[in-house]
Short mmCIF file of C-alpha atoms and ligand atoms in Angstrom, two decimals:
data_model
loop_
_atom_site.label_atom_id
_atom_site.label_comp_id
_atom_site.label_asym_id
_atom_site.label_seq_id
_atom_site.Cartn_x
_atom_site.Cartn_y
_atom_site.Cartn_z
CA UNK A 196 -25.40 13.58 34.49
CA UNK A 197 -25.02 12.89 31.08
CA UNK A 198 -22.18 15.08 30.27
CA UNK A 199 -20.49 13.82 32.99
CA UNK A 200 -21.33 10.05 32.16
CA UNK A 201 -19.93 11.00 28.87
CA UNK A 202 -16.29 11.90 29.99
CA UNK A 203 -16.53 8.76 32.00
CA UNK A 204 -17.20 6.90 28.62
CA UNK A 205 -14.23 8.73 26.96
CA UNK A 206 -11.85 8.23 29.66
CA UNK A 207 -12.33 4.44 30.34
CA UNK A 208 -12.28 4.00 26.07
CA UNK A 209 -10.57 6.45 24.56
CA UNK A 210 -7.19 5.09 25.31
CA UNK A 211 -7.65 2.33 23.11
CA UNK A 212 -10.04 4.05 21.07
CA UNK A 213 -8.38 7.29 20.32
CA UNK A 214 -11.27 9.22 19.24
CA UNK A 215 -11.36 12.39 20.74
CA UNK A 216 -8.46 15.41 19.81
CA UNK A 217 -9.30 17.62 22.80
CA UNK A 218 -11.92 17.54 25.24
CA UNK A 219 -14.09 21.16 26.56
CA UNK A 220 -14.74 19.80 30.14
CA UNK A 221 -15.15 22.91 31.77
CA UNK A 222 -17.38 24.38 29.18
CA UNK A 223 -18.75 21.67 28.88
CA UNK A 224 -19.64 21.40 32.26
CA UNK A 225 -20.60 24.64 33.15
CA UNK A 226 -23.54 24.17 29.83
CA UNK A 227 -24.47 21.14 31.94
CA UNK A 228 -24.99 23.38 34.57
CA UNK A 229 -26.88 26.01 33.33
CA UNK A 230 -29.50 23.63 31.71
CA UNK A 231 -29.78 21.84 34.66
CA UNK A 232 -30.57 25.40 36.22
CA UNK A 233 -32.97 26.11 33.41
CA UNK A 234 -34.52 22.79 33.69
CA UNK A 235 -34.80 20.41 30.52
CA UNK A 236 -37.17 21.88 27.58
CA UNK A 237 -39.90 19.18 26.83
CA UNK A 238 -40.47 20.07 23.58
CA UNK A 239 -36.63 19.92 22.87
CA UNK A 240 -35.58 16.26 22.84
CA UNK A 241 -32.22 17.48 22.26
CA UNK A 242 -31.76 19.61 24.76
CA UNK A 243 -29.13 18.69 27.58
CA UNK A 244 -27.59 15.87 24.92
CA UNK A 245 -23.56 16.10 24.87
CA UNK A 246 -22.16 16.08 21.39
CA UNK A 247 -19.17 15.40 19.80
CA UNK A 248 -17.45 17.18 16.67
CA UNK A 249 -15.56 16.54 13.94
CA UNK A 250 -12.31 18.54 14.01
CA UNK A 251 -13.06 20.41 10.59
CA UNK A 252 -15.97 22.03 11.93
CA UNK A 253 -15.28 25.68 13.60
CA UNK A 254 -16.12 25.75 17.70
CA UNK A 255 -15.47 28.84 19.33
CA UNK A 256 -12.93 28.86 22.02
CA UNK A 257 -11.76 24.98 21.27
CA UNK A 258 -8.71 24.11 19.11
CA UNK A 259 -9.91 22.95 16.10
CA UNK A 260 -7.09 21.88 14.16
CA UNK A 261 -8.26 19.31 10.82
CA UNK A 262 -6.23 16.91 11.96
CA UNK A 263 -2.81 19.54 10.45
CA UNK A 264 -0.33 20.37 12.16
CA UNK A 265 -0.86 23.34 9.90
CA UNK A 266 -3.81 24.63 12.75
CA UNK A 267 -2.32 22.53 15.50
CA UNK A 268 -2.53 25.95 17.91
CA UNK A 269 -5.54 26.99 16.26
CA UNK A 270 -8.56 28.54 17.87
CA UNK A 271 -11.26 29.64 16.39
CA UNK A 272 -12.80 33.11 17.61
CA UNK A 273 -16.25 31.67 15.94
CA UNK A 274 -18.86 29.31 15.51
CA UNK A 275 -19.57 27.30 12.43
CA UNK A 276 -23.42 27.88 12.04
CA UNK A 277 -23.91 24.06 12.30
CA UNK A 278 -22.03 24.65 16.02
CA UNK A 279 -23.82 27.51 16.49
CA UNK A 280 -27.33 25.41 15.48
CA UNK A 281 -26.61 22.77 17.99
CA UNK A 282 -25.45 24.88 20.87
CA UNK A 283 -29.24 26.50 20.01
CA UNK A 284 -30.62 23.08 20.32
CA UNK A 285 -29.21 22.78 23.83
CA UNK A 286 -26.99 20.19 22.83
CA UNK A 287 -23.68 20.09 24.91
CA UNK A 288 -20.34 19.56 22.86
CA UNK A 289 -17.74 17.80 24.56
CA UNK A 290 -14.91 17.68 22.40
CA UNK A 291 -13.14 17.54 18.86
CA UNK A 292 -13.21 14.14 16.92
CA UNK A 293 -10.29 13.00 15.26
CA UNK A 294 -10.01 12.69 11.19
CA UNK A 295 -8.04 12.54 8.37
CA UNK A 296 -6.33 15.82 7.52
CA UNK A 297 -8.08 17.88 6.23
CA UNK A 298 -10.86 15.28 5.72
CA UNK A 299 -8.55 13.86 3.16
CA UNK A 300 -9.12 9.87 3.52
CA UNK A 301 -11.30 7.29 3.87
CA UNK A 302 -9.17 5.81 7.14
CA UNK A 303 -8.39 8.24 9.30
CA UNK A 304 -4.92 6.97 9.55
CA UNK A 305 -4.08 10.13 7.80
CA UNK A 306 -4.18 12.70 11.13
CA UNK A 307 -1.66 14.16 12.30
CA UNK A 308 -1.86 14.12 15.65
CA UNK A 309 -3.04 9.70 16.43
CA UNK A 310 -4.70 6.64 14.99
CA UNK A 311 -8.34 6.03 15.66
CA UNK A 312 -9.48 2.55 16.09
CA UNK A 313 -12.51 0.40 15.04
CA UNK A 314 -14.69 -0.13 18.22
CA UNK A 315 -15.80 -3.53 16.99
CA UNK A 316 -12.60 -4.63 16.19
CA UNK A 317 -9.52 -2.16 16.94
CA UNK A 318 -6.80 -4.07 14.61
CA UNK A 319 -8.90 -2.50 12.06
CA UNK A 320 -9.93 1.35 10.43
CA UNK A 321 -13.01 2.96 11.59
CA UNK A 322 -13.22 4.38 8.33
CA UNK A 323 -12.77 7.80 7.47
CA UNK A 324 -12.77 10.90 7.03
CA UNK A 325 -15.11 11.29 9.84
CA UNK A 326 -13.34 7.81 11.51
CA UNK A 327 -13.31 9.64 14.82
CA UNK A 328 -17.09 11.33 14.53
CA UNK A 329 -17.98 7.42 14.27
CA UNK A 330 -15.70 5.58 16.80
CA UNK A 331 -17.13 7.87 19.21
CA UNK A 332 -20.67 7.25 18.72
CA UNK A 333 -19.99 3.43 17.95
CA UNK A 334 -18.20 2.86 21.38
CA UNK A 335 -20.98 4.91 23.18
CA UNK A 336 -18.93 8.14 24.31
CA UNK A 337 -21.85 10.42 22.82
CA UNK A 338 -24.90 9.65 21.17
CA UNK A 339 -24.63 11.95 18.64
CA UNK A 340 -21.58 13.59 16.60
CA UNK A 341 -21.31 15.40 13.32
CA UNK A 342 -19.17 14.84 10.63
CA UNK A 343 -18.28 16.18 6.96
CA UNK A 344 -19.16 13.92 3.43
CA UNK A 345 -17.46 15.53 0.77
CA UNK A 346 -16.92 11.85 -1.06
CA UNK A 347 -18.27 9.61 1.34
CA UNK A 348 -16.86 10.36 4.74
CA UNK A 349 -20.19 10.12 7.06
CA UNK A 350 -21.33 7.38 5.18
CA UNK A 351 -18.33 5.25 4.69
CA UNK A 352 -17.06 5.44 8.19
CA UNK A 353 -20.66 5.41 9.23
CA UNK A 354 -20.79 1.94 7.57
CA UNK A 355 -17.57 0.30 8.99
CA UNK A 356 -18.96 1.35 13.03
CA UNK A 357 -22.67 0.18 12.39
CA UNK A 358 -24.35 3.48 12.38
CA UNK A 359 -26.52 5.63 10.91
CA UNK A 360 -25.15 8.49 8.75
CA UNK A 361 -26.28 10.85 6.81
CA UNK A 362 -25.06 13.31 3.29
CA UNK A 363 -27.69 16.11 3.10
CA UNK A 364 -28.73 17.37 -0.38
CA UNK A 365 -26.01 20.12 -0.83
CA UNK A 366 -27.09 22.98 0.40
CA UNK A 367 -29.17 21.23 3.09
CA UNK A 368 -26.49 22.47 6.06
CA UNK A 369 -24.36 25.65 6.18
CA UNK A 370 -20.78 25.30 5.15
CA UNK A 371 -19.86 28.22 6.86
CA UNK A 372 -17.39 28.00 9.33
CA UNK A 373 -16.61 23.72 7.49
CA UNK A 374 -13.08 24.27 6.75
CA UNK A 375 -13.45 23.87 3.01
CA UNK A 376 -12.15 20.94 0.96
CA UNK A 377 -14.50 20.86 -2.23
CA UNK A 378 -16.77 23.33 -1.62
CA UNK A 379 -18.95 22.08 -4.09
CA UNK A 380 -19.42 18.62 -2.65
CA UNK A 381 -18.95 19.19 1.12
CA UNK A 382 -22.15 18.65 3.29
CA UNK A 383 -22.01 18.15 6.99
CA UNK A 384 -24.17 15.43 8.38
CA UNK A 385 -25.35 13.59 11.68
CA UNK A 386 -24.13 10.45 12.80
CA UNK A 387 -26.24 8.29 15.25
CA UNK A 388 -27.59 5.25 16.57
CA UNK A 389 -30.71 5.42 15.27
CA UNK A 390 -32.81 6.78 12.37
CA UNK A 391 -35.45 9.23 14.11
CA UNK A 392 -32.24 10.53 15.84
CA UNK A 393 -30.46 10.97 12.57
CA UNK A 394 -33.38 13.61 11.41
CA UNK A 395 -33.87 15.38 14.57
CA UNK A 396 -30.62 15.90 14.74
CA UNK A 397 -30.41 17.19 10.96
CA UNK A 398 -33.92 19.18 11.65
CA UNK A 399 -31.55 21.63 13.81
CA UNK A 400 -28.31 22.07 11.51
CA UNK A 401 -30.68 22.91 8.55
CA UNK A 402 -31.53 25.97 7.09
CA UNK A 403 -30.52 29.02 4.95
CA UNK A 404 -27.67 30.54 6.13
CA UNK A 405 -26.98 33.97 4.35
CA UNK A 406 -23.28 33.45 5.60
CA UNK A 407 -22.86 30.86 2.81
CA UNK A 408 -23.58 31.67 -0.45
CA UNK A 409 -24.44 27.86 -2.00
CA UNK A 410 -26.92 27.04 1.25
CA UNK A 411 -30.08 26.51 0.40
CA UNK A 412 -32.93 29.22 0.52
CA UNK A 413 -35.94 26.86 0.70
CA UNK A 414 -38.19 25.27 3.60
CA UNK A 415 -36.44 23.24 5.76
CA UNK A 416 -38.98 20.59 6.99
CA UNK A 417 -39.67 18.29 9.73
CA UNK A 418 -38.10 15.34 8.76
CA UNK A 419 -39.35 13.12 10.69
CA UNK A 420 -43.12 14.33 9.71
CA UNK A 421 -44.14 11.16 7.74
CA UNK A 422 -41.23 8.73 8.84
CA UNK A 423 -43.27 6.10 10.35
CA UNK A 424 -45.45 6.07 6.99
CA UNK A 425 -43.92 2.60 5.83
CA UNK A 426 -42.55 1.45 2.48
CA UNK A 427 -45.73 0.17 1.26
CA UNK A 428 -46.25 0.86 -2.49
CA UNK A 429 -43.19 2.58 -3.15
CA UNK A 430 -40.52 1.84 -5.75
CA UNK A 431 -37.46 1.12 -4.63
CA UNK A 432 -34.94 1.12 -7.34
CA UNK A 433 -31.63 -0.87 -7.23
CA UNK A 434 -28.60 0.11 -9.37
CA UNK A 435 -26.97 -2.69 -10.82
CA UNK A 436 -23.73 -1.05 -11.33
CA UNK A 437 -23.58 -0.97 -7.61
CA UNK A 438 -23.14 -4.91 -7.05
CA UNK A 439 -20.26 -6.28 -8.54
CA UNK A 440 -20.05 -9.92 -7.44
CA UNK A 441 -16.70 -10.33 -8.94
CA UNK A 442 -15.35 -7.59 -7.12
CA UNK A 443 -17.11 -6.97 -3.91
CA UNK A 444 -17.03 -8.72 -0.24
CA UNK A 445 -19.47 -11.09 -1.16
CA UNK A 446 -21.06 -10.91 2.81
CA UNK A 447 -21.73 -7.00 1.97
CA UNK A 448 -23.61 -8.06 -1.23
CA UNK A 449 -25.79 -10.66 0.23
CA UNK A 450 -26.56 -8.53 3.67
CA UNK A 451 -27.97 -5.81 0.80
CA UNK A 452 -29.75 -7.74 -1.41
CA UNK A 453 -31.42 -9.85 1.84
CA UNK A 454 -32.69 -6.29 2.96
CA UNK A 455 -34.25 -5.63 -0.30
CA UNK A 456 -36.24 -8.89 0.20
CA UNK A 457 -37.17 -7.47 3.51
CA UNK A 458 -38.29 -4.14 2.14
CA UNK A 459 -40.34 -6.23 -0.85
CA UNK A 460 -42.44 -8.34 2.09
CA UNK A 461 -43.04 -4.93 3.63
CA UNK A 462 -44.91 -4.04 0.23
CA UNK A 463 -42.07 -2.24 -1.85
CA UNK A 464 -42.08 -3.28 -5.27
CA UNK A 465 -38.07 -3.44 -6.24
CA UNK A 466 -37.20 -2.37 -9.28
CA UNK A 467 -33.53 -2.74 -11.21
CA UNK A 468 -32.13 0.38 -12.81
CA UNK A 469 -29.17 1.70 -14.20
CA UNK A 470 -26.61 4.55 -13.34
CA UNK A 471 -24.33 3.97 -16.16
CA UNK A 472 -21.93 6.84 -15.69
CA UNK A 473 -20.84 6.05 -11.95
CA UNK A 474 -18.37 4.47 -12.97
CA UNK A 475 -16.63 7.68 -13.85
CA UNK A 476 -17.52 9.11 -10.00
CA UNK A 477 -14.00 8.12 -8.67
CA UNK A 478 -11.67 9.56 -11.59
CA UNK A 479 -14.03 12.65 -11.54
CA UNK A 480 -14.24 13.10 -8.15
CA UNK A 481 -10.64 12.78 -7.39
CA UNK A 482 -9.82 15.80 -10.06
CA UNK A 483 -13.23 17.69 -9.11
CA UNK A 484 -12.06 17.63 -5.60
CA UNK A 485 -8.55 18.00 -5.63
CA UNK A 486 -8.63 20.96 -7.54
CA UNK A 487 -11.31 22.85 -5.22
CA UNK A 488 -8.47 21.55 -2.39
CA UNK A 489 -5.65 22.68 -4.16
CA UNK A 490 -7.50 26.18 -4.45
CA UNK A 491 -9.10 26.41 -1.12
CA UNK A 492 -5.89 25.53 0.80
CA UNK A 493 -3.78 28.52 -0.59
CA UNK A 494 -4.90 30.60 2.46
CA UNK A 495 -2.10 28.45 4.81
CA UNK A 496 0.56 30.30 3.53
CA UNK A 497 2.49 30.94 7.39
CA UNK A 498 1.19 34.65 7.14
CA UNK A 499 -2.17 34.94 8.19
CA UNK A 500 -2.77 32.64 10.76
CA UNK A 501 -1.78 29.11 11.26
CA UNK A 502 1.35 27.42 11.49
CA UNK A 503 4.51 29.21 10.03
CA UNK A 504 8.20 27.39 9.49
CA UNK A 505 11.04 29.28 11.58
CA UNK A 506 14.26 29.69 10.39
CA UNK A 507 12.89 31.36 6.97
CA UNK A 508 15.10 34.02 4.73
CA UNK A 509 12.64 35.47 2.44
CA UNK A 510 8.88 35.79 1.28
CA UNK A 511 9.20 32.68 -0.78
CA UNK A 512 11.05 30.85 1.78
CA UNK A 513 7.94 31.46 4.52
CA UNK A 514 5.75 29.91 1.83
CA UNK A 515 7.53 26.56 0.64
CA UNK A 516 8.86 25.82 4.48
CA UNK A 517 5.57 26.28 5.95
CA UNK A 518 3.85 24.47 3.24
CA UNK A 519 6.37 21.64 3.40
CA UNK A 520 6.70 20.82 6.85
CA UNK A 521 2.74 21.93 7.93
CA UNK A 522 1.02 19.29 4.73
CA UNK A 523 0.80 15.79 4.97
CA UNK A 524 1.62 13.48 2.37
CA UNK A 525 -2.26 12.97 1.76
CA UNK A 526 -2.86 16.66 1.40
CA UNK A 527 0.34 17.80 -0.88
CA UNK A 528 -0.89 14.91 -3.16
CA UNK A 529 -3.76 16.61 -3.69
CA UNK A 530 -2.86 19.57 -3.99
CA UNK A 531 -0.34 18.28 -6.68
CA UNK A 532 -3.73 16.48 -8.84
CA UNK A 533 -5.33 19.46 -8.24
CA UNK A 534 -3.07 22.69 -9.51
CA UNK A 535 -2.13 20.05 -12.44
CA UNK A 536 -5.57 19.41 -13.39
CA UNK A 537 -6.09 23.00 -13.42
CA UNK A 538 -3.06 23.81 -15.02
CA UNK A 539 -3.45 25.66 -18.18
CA UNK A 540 -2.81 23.11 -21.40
CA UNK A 541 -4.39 20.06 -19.11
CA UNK A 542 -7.27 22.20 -18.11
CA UNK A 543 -9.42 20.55 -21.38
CA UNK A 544 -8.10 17.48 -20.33
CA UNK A 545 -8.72 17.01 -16.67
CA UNK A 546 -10.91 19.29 -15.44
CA UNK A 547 -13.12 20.32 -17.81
CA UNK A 548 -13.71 16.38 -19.01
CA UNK A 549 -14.23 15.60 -14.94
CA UNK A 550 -16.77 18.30 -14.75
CA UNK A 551 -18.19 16.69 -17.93
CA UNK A 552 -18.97 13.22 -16.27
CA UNK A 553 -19.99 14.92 -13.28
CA UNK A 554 -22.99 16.29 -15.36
CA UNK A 555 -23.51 13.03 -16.27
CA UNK A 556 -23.57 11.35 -13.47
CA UNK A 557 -25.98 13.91 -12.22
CA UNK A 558 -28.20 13.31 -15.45
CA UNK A 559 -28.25 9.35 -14.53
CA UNK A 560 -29.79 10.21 -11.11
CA UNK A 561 -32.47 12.66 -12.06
CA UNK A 562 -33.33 10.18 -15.18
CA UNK A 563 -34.15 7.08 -12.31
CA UNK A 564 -35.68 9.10 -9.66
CA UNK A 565 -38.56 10.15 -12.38
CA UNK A 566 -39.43 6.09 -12.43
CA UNK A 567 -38.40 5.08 -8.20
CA UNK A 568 -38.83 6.91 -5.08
CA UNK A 569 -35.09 6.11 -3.70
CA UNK A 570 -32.17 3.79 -4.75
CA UNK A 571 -30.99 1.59 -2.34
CA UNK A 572 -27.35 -0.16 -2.60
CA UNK A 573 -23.89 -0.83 -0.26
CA UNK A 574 -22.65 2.09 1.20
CA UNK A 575 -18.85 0.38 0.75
CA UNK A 576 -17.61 -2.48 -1.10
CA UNK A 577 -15.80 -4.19 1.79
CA UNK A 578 -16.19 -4.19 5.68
CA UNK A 579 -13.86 -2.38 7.82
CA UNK A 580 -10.26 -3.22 7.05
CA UNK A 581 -7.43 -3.64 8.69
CA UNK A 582 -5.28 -0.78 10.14
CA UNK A 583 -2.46 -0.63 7.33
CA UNK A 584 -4.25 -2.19 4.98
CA UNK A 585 -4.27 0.29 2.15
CA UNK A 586 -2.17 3.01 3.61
CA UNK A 587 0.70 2.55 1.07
CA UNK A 588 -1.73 1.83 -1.89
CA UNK A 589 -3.41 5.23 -3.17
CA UNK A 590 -5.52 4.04 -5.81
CA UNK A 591 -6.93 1.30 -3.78
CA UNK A 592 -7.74 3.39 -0.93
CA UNK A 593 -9.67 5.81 -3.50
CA UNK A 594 -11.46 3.09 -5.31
CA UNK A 595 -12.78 2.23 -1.86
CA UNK A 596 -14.81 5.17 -2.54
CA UNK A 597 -16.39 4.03 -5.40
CA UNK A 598 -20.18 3.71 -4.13
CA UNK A 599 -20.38 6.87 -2.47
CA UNK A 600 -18.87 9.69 -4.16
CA UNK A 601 -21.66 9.26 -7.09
CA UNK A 602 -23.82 10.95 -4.22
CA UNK A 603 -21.98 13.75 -3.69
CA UNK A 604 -21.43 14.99 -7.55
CA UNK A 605 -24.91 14.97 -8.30
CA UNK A 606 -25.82 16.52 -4.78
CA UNK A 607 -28.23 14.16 -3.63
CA UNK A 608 -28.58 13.03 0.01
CA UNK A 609 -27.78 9.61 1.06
CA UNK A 610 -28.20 7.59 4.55
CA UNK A 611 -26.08 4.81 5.55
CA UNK A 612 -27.94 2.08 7.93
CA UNK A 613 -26.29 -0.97 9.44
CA UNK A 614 -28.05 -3.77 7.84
CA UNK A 615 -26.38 -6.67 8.96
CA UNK A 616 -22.67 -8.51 9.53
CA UNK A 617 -19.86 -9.94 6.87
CA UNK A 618 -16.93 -11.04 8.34
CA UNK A 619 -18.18 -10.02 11.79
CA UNK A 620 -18.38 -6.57 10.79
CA UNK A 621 -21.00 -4.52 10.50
CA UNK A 622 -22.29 -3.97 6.37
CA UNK A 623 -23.61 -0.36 5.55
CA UNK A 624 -26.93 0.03 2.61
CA UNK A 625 -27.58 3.60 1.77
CA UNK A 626 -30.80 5.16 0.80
CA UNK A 627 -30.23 7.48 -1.76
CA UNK A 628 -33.40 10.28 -2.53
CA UNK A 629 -34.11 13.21 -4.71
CA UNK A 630 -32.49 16.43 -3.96
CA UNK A 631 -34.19 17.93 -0.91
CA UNK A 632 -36.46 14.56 -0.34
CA UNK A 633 -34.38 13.75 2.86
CA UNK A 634 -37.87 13.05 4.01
CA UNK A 635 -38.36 9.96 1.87
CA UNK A 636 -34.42 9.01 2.46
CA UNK A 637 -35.57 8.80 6.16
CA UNK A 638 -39.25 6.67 6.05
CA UNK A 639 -37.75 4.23 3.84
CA UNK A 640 -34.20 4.03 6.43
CA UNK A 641 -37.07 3.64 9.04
CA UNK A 642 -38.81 1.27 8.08
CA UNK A 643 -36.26 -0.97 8.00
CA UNK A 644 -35.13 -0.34 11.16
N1 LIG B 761 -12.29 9.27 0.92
C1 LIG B 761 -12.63 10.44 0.16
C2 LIG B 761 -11.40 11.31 -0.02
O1 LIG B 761 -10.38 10.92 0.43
C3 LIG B 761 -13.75 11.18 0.82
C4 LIG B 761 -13.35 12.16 1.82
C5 LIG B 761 -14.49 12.97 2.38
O2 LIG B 761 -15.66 12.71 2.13
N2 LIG B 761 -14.13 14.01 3.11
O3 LIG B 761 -11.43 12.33 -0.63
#
C-alpha cells in the first residue's frame, strides 16, 4: 500500500514538480510484494518504507545517469553499498531523483535531463545538488530519500524544502558505488521529515565498508540511543562569522538566533565563538573540489562505458567530441579550475595554499569543540530563490555556499532542521558536532523539534 500510494503521490505531483528521473515500478512492486508475503519485521521500522534516490548513487538494474547526458543510457550492473544497506533494511526504492550534474550546483537547474521545482513555491529552486532528493520528500512522494553533501548539497537543499538533512562525519557512509566528485569531501546522507527518522535512517547506511578505502573502521552506534536526553547543561556554541547582518536575509538571521533563545530556556547555556578561517571555505573548496572533479572525471573518455560522440576520426577526436558534447557548462568549468589549479607552476599557488586553509579551517573546529558540545548557525544565507536567479552569475551561486562547505573540509557532520519561515519560506539552522558525535548532532536537533 505504501509503494503504491507513493506512485500515486509522484504521478498527481511530479508534473509540476519534476522530481523523479525514472521510476522502478515493477521492481518496485514486486519488493512490495514479497514483504507483504514475508509480513512486516517489528523490530525493523524501516522495513516495507519506499525510498527515493539521488541519481549519483549506483542502483542495480536502474539508469542512473548524474543528471549527464554523459551516462544518459547508463545502467549500473551494481549496488552502491548505501543501496545495498537500504534494500537490507527492507526499504523499497522507487526511483532516481533528479540533481545537478554531476552534483555540481547548489540549484539543480544544472541537469541535464529537466528543472526541479520548489514544492512550497515552484517559481523558485529547491536547492541543490540533491534539489530532487528534497522536492520529493518535501511534496510527500516518499518519506525518505538520500542524497550526496560534498559542499552542502543535503543541507542546503534540505534547508530551502523545510527538512531535515544530514552530512555524516566523512567516513560515516560508504562512498562506494557514489559516483565521485571530491572524494575527499563527499558523504551521502538522509533526508527526512523528522529527526528520529533522520538517524534511523543513517543507523542503516553506516558502517565500514572494506570496498572503500577512506570509510570508517570504527563502531557505528545507535544514534538515536540518547536522543531524547535534552539540551540541558550543554554548551551550545554560536560562530559569529556565521551571521552577517549586513549581508544575510535578515528573516534567516532572526529565525536562528530566536531558536537559540529557545534552546537557552530549555537549559543550554549559549556561548559565542569564533571560526576565523571560514571565510576561506568557499575559495578553498572551489579549488579543493574542482581539482578532485577534474581528476575523478577522466574515466568518461567515450571508451569504456558511457556516452561516446559519433562521427569521430581518430583517438583524440573520440576524446574531445565526447567530452564536448557529453559535459555541461557547470562540469567543464570545473574541470577547467581544477586541471589549472593542479597545473604544474600554479600548483604552489592554488592547490597547495587551498589545502593550506583547509587545515585551518579544520584547526578552528577542533579548537571550539574542546570548549562547546555543537555549533549551531544558518544552514544558507538566503531562503529559496527564484528559478533563474543566479544561473548566469557563478560566483554568486558559489558564495551561496558559504555556510556549509566549512563542514565538509574539516569532515565534521552537520544537520539541517527547519526552524522557522522568512519570506514565506522555510529557514534551515544546522547543528554542527565533533567528528563521529552524530549522536550529540541528533539530541540537540531533537530537542528542538
Ligand atoms: N554547491 C556546491 C557545489 O556546487 C556543493 C555541491 C555538493 O555538495 N555536491 O559544488
Amino acid at each position: 500500500d505504501l509503494v503504491e500510494a507513493s506512485y500515486r503521490r509522484i504521478e498527481e505531483t511530479d508534473e509540476q514538480v519534476g522530481a523523479f528521473l525514472a521510476l522502478s515500478k515493477e521492481e518496485a512492486l514486486q519488493a512490495a510484494r514479497e514483504t507483504d508475503e514475508k509480513g512486516i519485521d517489528p523490530n525493523n521500522v524501516l522495513s516495507g518504507l519506499p525510498v527515493g534516490i539521488k541519481d549519483n548513487i549506483l542502483t542495480k538494474g536502474v539508469t542512473t545517469t548524474a543528471s549527464s547526458k554523459m551516462l544518459e543510457d547508463f545502467v549500473p550492473i551494481y549496488d552502491a553499498t548505501a543501496t545495498e544497506k537500504l534494500k537490507e533494511a527492507g526499504m523499497i526504492s522507487v526511483g532516481k531523483l533528479n540533481m545537478d550534474e554531476f552534483a555540481m550546483g547548489g540549484s539543480t537547474e544544472n541537469s541535464a535531463f529537466k528543472l526541479t521545482r520548489n514544492p512550497w513555491d515552484l517559481s523558485k529552486v529547491p536547492g541543490g545538488s540533491s534539489g530532487g532528493s528534497a522536492a520529493a520528500v518535501a511534496a510527500g512522494q516518499v518519506p525518505v530519500s538520500l542524497g550526496s553533501d560534498t559542499g552542502g548539497s543535503v543541507r542546503e537543499p534540505a534547508a530551502f524544502t523545510g527538512l531535515v538533512g544530514v552530512k555524516p562525519t566523512y567516513g560515516r557512509v560508504s562512498r562506494y558505488g557514489l559516483i565521485a566528485f571530491g572524494s575527499s569531501l563527499d558523504q551521502i546522507g538522509p533526508f527526512t521529515r523528522t529527526v528520529k527518522d533522520n538517524a534511523l535512517v543513517l543507523n542503516a547506511i553506516s558502517g565500514h565498508d572494506p570496498k572503500d578505502s577512506t570509510s570508517y573502521s570504527g563502531e557505528t552506534p545507535d544514534f538515536t540511543d540518547g536522543i531524547d536526553k535534552g539540551v540541558k547543561g550543554l554548551r551550545i556554541g554560536v560562530p559569529k562569522e556565521y551571521f552577517n547582518e549586513d549581508a544575510h536575509e535578515i528573516g534567516v538571521i532572526e529565525s536562528v538566533r530566536k531558536a537559540l533563545k529557545i534552546y537557552e530556556e530549555l537549559g543550554a547555556e549559549i556561548v559565542e565563538v569564533s571560526l576565523p578561517h571560514s571565510r576561506y571555505g568557499v575559495p578553498a573548496y572551489y579549488i579543493i573540489a574542482s581539482s578532485e572533479a577534474s581528476s575523478n572525471l577522466q574515466r568518461f573518455d567515450g571508451i569504456r562505458y558511457g556516452y561516446r560522440s559519433e562521427n569521430v576520426s581518430s583517438l583524440e577526436d573520440i576524446y574531445v567530441k565526447t567530452r564536448s558534447e557529453g559535459f555541461g557548462p557547470e562540469v567543464k568549468r570545473r574541470i577547467m579550475l581544477g586541471t589549472f589549479s593542479l597545473s604544474s607552476g600554479f600548483y604552489d599557488a592554488h592547490f597547495k595554499k587551498a589545502a593550506q586553509a583547509r587545515t585551518l579551517i579544520r584547526n578552528d573546529f577542533d579548537t571550539v569543540f574542546k570548549d562547546v558540545d555543537v555549533l549551531v548557525a544558518p544552514t544558507t544565507t538566503t531562503t529559496a530563490f527564484e528559478i533563474g536567479g543566479k544561473i548566469d552569475d557563478t560566483l554568486a551561486m558559489y558564495m551561496s555556499d558559504i555556510l556549509t562547505v566549512p563542514v565538509n573540509l574539516a569532515g565534521v557532520p552537520s544537520l539541517s532542521i527547519p526552524c522557522g519561515f522568512s519570506n514565506d519560506m522555510p529557514v534551515g539552522m544546522q547543528i554542527i558536532s565533533k567528528h563521529f558525535d552524530e549522536q550529540m548532532m541528533y539530541r540537540v536537533a531533537y530537542a528542538f523539534e
